[in-house]
Tab-separated table of C-alpha atoms and ligand atoms in Angstrom:
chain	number	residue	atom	x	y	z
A	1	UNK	CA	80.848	-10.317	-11.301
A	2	UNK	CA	81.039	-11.905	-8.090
A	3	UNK	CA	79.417	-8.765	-6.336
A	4	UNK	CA	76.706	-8.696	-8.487
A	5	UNK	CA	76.355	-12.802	-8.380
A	6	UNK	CA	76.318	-11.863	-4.769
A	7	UNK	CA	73.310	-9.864	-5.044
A	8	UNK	CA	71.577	-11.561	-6.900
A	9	UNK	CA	71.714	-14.578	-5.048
A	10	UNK	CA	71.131	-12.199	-2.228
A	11	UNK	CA	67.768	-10.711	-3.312
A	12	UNK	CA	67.030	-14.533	-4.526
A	13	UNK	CA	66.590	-15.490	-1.259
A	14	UNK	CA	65.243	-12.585	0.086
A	15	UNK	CA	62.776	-12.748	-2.110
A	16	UNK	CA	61.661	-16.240	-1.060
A	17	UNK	CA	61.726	-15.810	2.746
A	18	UNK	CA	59.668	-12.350	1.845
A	19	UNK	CA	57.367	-14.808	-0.103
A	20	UNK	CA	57.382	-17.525	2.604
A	21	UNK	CA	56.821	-14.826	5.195
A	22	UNK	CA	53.711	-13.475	3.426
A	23	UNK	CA	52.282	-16.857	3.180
A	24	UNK	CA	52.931	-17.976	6.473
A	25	UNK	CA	51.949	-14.903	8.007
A	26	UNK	CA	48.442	-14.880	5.344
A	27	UNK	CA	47.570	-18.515	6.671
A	28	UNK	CA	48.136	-17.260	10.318
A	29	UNK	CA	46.005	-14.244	9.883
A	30	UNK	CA	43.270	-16.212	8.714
A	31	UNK	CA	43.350	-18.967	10.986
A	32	UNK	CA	43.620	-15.850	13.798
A	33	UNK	CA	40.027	-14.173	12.151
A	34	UNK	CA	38.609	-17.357	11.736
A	35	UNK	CA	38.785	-17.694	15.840
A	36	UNK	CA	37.894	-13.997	16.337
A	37	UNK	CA	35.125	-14.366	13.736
A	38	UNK	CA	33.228	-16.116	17.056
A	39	UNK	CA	31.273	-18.168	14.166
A	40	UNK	CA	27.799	-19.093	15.579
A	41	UNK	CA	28.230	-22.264	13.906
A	42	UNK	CA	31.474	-23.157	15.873
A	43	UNK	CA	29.597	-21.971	18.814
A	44	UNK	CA	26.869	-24.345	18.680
A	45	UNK	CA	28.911	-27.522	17.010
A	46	UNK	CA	29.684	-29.481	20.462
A	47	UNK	CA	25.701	-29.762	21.135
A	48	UNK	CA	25.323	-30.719	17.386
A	49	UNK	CA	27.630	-33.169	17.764
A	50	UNK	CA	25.858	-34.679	21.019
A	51	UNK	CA	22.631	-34.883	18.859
A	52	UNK	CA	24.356	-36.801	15.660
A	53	UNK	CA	25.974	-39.083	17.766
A	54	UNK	CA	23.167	-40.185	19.299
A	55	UNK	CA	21.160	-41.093	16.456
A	56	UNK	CA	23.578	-42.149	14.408
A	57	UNK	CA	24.525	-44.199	16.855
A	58	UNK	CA	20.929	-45.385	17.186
A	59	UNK	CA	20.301	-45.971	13.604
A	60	UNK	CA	22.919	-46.946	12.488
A	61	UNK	CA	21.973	-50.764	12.484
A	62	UNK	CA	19.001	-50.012	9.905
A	63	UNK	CA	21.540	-48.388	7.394
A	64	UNK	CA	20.761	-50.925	4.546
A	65	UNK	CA	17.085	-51.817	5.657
A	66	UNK	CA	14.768	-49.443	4.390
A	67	UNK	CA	12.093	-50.517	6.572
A	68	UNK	CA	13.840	-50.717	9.581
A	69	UNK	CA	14.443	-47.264	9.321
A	70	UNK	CA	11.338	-46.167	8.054
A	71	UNK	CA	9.189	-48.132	10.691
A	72	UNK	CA	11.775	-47.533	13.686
A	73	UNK	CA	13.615	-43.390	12.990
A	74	UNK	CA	10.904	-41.948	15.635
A	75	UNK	CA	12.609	-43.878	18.434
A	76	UNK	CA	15.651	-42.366	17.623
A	77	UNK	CA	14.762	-38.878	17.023
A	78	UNK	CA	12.703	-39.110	20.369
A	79	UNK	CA	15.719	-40.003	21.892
A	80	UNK	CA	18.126	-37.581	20.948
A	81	UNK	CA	16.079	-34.708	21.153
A	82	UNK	CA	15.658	-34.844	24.832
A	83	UNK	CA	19.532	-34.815	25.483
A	84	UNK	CA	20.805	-31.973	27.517
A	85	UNK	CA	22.560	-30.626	24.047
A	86	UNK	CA	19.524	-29.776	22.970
A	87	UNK	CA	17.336	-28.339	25.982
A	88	UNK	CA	18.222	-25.244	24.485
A	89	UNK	CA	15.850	-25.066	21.692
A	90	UNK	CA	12.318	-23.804	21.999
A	91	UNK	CA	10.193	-25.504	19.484
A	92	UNK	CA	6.882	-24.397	19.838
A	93	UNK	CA	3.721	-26.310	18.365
A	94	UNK	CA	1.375	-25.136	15.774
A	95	UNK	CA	-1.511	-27.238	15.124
A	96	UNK	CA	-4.242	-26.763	12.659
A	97	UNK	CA	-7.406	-29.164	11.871
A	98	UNK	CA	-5.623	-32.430	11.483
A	99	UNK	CA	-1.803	-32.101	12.356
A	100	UNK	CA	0.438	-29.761	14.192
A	101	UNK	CA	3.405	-27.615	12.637
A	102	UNK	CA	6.737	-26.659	14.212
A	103	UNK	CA	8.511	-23.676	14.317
A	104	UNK	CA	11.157	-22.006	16.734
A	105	UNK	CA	10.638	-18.220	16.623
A	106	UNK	CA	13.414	-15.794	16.332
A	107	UNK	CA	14.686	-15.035	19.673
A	108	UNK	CA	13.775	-12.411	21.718
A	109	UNK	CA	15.411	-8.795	20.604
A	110	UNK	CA	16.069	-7.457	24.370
A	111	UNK	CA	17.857	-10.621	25.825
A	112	UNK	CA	20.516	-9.909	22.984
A	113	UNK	CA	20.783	-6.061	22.898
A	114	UNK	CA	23.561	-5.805	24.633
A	115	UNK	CA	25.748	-8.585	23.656
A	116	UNK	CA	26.136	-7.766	20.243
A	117	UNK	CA	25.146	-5.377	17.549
A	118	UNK	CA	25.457	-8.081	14.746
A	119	UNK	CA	22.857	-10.133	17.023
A	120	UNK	CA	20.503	-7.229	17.013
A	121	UNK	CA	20.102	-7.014	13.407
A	122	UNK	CA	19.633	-10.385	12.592
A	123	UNK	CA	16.596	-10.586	15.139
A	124	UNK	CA	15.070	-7.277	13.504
A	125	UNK	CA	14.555	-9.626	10.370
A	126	UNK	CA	11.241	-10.469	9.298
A	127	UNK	CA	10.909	-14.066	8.310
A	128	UNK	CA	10.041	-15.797	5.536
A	129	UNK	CA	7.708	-18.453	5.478
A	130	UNK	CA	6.434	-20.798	2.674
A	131	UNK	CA	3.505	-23.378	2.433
A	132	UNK	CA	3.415	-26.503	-0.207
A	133	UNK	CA	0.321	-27.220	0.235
A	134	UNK	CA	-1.999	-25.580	1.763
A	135	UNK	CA	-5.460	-28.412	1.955
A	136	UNK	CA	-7.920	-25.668	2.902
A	137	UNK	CA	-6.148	-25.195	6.427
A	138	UNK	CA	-4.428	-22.027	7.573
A	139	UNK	CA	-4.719	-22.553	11.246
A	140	UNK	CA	-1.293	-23.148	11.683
A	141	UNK	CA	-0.148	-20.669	10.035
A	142	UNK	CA	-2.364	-17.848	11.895
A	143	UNK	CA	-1.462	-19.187	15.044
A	144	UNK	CA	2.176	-18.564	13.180
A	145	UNK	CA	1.831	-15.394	11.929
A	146	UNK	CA	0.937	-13.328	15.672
A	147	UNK	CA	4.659	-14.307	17.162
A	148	UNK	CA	6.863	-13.657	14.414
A	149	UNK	CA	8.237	-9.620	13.699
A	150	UNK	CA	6.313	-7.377	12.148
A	151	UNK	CA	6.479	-7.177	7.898
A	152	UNK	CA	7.112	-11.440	8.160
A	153	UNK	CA	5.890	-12.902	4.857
A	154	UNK	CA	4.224	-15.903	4.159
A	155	UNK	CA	3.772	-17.814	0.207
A	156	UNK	CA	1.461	-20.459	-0.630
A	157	UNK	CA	1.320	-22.930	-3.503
A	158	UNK	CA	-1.732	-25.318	-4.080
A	159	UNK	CA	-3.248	-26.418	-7.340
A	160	UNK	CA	-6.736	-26.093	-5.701
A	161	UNK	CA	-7.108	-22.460	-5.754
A	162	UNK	CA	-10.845	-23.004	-4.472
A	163	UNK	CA	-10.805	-21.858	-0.695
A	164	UNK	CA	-7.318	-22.272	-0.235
A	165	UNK	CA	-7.078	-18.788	-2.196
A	166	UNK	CA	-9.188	-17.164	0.192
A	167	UNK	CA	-7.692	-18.226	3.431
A	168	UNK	CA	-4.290	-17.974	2.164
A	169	UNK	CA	-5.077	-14.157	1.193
A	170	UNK	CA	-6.295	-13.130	4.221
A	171	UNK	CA	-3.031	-14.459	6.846
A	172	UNK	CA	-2.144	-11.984	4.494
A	173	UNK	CA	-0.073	-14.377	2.565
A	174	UNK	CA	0.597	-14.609	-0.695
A	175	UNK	CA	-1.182	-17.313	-3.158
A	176	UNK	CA	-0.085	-19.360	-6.205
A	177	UNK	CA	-2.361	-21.458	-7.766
A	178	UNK	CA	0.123	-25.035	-8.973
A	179	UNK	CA	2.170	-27.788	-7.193
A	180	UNK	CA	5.735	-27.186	-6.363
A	181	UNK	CA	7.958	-30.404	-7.026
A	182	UNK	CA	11.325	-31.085	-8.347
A	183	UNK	CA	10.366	-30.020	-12.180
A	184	UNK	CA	7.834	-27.892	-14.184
A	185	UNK	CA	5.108	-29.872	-16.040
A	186	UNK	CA	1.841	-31.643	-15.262
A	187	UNK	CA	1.217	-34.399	-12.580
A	188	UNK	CA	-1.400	-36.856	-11.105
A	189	UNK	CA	-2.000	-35.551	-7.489
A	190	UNK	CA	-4.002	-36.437	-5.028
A	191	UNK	CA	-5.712	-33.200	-4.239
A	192	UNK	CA	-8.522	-32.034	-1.712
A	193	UNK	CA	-11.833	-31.037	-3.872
A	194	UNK	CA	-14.232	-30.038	-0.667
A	195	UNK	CA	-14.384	-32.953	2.028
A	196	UNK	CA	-12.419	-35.703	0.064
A	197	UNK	CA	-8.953	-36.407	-1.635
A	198	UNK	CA	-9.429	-37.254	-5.408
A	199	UNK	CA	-6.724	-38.174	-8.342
A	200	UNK	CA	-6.380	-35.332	-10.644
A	201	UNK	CA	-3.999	-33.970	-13.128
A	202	UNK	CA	-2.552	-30.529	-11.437
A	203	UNK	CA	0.646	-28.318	-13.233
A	204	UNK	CA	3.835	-27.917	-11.004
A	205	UNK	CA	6.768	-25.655	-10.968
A	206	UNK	CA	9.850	-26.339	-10.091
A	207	UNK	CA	10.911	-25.820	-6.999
A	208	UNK	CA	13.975	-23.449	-7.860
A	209	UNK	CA	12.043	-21.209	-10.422
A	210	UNK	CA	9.424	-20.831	-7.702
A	211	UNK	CA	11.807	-19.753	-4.888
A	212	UNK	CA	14.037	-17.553	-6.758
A	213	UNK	CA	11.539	-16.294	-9.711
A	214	UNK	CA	8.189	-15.919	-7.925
A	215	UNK	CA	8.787	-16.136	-4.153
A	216	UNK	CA	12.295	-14.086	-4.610
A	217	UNK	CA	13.843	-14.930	-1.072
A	218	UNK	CA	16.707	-17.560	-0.732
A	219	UNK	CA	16.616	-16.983	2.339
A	220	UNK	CA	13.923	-18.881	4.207
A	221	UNK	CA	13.018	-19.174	7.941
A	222	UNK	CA	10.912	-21.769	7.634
A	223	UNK	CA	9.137	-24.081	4.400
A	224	UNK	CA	5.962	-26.406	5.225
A	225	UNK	CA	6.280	-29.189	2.398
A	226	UNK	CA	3.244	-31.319	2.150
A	227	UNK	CA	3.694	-32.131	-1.117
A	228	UNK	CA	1.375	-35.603	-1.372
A	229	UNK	CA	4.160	-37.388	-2.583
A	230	UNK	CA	6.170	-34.489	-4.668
A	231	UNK	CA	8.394	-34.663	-1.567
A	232	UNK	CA	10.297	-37.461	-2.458
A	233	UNK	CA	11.862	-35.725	-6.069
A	234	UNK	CA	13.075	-32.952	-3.261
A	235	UNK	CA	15.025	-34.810	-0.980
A	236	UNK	CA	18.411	-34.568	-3.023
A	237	UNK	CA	18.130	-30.829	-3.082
A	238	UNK	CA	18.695	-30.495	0.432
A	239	UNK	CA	22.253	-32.159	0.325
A	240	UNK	CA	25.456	-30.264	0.528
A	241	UNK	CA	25.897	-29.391	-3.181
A	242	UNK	CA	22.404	-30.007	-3.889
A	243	UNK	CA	20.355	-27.645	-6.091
A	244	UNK	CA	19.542	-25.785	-2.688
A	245	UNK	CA	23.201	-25.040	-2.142
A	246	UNK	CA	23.591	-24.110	-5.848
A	247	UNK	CA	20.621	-21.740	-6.012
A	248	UNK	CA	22.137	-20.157	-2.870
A	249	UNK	CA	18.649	-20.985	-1.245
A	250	UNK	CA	18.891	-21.579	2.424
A	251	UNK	CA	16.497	-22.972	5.149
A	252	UNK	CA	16.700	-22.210	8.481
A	253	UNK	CA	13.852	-24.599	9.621
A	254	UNK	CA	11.431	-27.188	7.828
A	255	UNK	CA	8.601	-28.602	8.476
A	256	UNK	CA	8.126	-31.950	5.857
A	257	UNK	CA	5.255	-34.558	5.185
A	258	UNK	CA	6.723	-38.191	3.781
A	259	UNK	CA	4.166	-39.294	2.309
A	260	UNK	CA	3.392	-43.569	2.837
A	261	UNK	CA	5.718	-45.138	1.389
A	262	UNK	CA	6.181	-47.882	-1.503
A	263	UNK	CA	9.543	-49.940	-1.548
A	264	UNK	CA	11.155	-47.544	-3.941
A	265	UNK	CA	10.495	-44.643	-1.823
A	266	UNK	CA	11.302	-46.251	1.855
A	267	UNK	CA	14.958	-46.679	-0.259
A	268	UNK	CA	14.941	-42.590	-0.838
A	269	UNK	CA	13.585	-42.026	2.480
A	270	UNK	CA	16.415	-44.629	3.912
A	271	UNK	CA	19.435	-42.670	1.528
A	272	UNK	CA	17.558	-39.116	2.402
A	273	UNK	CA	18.013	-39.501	6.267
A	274	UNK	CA	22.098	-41.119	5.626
A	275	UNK	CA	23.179	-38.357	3.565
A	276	UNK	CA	21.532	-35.666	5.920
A	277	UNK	CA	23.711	-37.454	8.444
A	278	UNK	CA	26.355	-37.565	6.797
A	279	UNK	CA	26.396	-33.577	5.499
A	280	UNK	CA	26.057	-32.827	9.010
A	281	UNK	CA	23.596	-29.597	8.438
A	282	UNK	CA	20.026	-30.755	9.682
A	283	UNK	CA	19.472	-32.318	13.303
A	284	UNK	CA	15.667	-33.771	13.071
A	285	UNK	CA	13.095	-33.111	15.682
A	286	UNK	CA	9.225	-34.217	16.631
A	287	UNK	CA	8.297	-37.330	14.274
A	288	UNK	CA	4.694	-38.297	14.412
A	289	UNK	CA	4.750	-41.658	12.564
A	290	UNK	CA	1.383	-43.257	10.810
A	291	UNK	CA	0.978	-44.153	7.282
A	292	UNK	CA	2.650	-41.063	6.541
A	293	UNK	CA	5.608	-39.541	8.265
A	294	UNK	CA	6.130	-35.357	9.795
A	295	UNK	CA	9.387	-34.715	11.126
A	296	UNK	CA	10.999	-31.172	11.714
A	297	UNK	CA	14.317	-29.909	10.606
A	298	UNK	CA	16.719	-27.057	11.987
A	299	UNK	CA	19.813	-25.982	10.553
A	300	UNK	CA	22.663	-25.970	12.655
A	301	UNK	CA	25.101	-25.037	9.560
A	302	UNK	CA	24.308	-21.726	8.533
A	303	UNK	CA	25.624	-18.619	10.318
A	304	UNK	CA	22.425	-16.316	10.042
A	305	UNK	CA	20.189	-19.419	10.729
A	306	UNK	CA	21.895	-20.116	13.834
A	307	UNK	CA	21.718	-16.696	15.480
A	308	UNK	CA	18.647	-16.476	14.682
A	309	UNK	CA	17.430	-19.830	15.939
A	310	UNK	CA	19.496	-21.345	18.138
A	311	UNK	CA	22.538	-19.517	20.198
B	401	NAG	C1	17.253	-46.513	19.957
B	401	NAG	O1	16.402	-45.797	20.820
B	401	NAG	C2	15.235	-46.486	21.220
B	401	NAG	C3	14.368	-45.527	22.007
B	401	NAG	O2	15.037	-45.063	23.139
B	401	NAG	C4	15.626	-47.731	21.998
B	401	NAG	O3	14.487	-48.447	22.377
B	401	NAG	C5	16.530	-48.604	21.115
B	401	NAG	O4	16.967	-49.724	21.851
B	401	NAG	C6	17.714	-47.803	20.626
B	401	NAG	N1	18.486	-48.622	19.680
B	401	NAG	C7	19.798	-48.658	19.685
B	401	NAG	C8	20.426	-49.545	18.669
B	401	NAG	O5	20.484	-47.990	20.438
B	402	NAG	C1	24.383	-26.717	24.583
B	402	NAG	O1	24.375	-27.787	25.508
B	402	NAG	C2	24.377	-27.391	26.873
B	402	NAG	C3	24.392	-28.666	27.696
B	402	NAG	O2	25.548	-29.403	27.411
B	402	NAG	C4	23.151	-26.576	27.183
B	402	NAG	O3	23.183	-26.145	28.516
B	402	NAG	C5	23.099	-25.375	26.253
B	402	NAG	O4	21.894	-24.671	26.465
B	402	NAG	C6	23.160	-25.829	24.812
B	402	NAG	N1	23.278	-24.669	23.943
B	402	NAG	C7	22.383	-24.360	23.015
B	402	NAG	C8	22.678	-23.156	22.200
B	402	NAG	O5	21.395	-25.029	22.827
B	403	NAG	C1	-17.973	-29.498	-4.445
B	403	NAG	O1	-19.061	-28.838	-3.834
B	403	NAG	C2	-19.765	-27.974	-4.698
B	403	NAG	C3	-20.814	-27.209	-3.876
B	403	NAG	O2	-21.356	-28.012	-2.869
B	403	NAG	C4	-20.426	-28.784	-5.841
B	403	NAG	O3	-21.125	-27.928	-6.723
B	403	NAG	C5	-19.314	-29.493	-6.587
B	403	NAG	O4	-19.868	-30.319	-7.596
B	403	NAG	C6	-18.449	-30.332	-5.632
B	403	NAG	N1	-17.319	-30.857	-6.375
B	403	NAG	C7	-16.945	-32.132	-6.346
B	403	NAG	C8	-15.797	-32.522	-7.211
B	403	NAG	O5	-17.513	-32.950	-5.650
């Protein structure tokens, strides 16, 4: 009896050290790959830091005042994105007719052969780029389209197929004649019919059916939203845990029009900008402020984005 008390007791505890030893030697093992991983996002988090600080240390007074924020962000982003965290970027300028796009281009494939393999095949990638709204205007995007690799693909949603069709066909790009906002159904727009903007009823799609069903990628270099106004339903899907993150759609870069503002919509503009803050994903880049407002985002969360973009 007492032998096999003994034993028992004996493989009792064995069991539980054996137990404790697998655990403990499981959480060490993955704290171990986590640092060998070398994640790009790790990599680049001290200079992303740099960038948040500053502006949220520069906005931070207007968090409750819509307007402050709305009439006074551009200072902010101009000052951050000169700091010596972020010298490291090369944003390059695509203008068309009446505005200028931004876009960083994949980096170069022979600075990286040699470092790493993993490196090499991200930069063979072809990216993905997307247009909401197109307004009879593909400059930017041919100006686009000659530095990025070989097999890239452009989409293009406008309810005025008139022209835009055309130019959007020839990039070559591919067309699709509606809106894109935050749900499927029918919507007064203010749309370009030859030299003027006029009120008319257009359909849209939502944005997730579009991406996924239509456009197919979820993963996307880089999406142009100039969405006269259907920009504002979109802001919550680029939270963490927004209907971006539960699509499994991801942007590396975007390029957005705000479109002028009424007081309801400098408050979603005002929460937009706090919550991207506070998910700490997006630093914001090149605001050109008027009655409307462009700015330019880059992910700095994402591991394929960042290789691709910014390390
Ligand atoms: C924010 O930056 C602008 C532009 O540099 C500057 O004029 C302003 O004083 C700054 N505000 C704060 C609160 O730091
Ligand atoms: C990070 O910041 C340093 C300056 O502190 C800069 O030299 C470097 O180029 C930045 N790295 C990237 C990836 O932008
Ligand atoms: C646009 O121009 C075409 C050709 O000049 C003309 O036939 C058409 O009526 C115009 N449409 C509008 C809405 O002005």
């Amino acid at each position: 009896m007492m032998r096999r008390g003994g034993a028992a007791t004996f493989f009792a505890v064995l069991s539980v050290s054996l137990l404790l030893y697998i655990s403990y030697s499981s959480l060490n093992t993955s704290t171990t790959s986590f640092r060998l991983r070398d994640s790009a996002v790790d990599k680049v988090a001290k200079n992303y830091s740099a960038w948040h600080d500053c502006l949220k240390k520069n906005i931070s007074i207007y968090d409750g005042n819509p307007d402050g924020l709305w009439g006074n962000l551009w200072r902010g982003i101009k000052l951050c994105e000169v700091l010596p965290e972020m010298k490291g970027l090369f944003i390059g300028d695509y203008p068309n007719s009446d505005e200028t796009k931004r876009h960083i281009v994949p980096k170069m494939v022979s600075c990286r052969w040699k470092t790493s393999k993993l490196l090499y095949d991200f930069q063979q990638l072809p990216s993905v780029i997307v247009t909401l709204g197109i307004g009879h205007d593909t400059g930017a995007e041919e100006k686009l389209i000659k530095g990025l690799p070989h097999g890239s693909e452009f989409f293009g949603a406008d309810p005025m197929h008139e022209i835009n069709e055309n130019l959007y066909t020839k990039l070559p790009g591919k067309y699709f004649p509606f809106a894109v906002a935050d749900a499927a159904g029918l919507a007064e727009a203010n749309v370009l019919i030859n030299t003027s903007y006029t009120t008319k009823t257009v359909v849209t799609l939502d944005i997730i059916y579009f991406l996924k069903n239509l456009v197919k990628r979820t993963f996307i270099d880089d999406i142009w939203i100039d969405g006269e106004g259907a920009e504002y339903g979109l802001f919550d899907h680029f939270f963490n845990d927004g209907k971006f993150d539960e699509n499994g759609i991801t942007f590396c870069q975007f390029n957005i029009e705000i479109h002028k503002p009424d007081n309801l919509q400098k408050k979603l503009f005002h929460d937009f900008i706090f919550q991207l803050l506070k998910d700490r994903r997006y630093a914001i880049y090149r605001p050109v402020q008027g009655h409307h407002m462009r700015l330019f985002m880059v992910n700095f969360a994402n591991e394929e984005c960042v290789y691709k973009y910014i390390l």
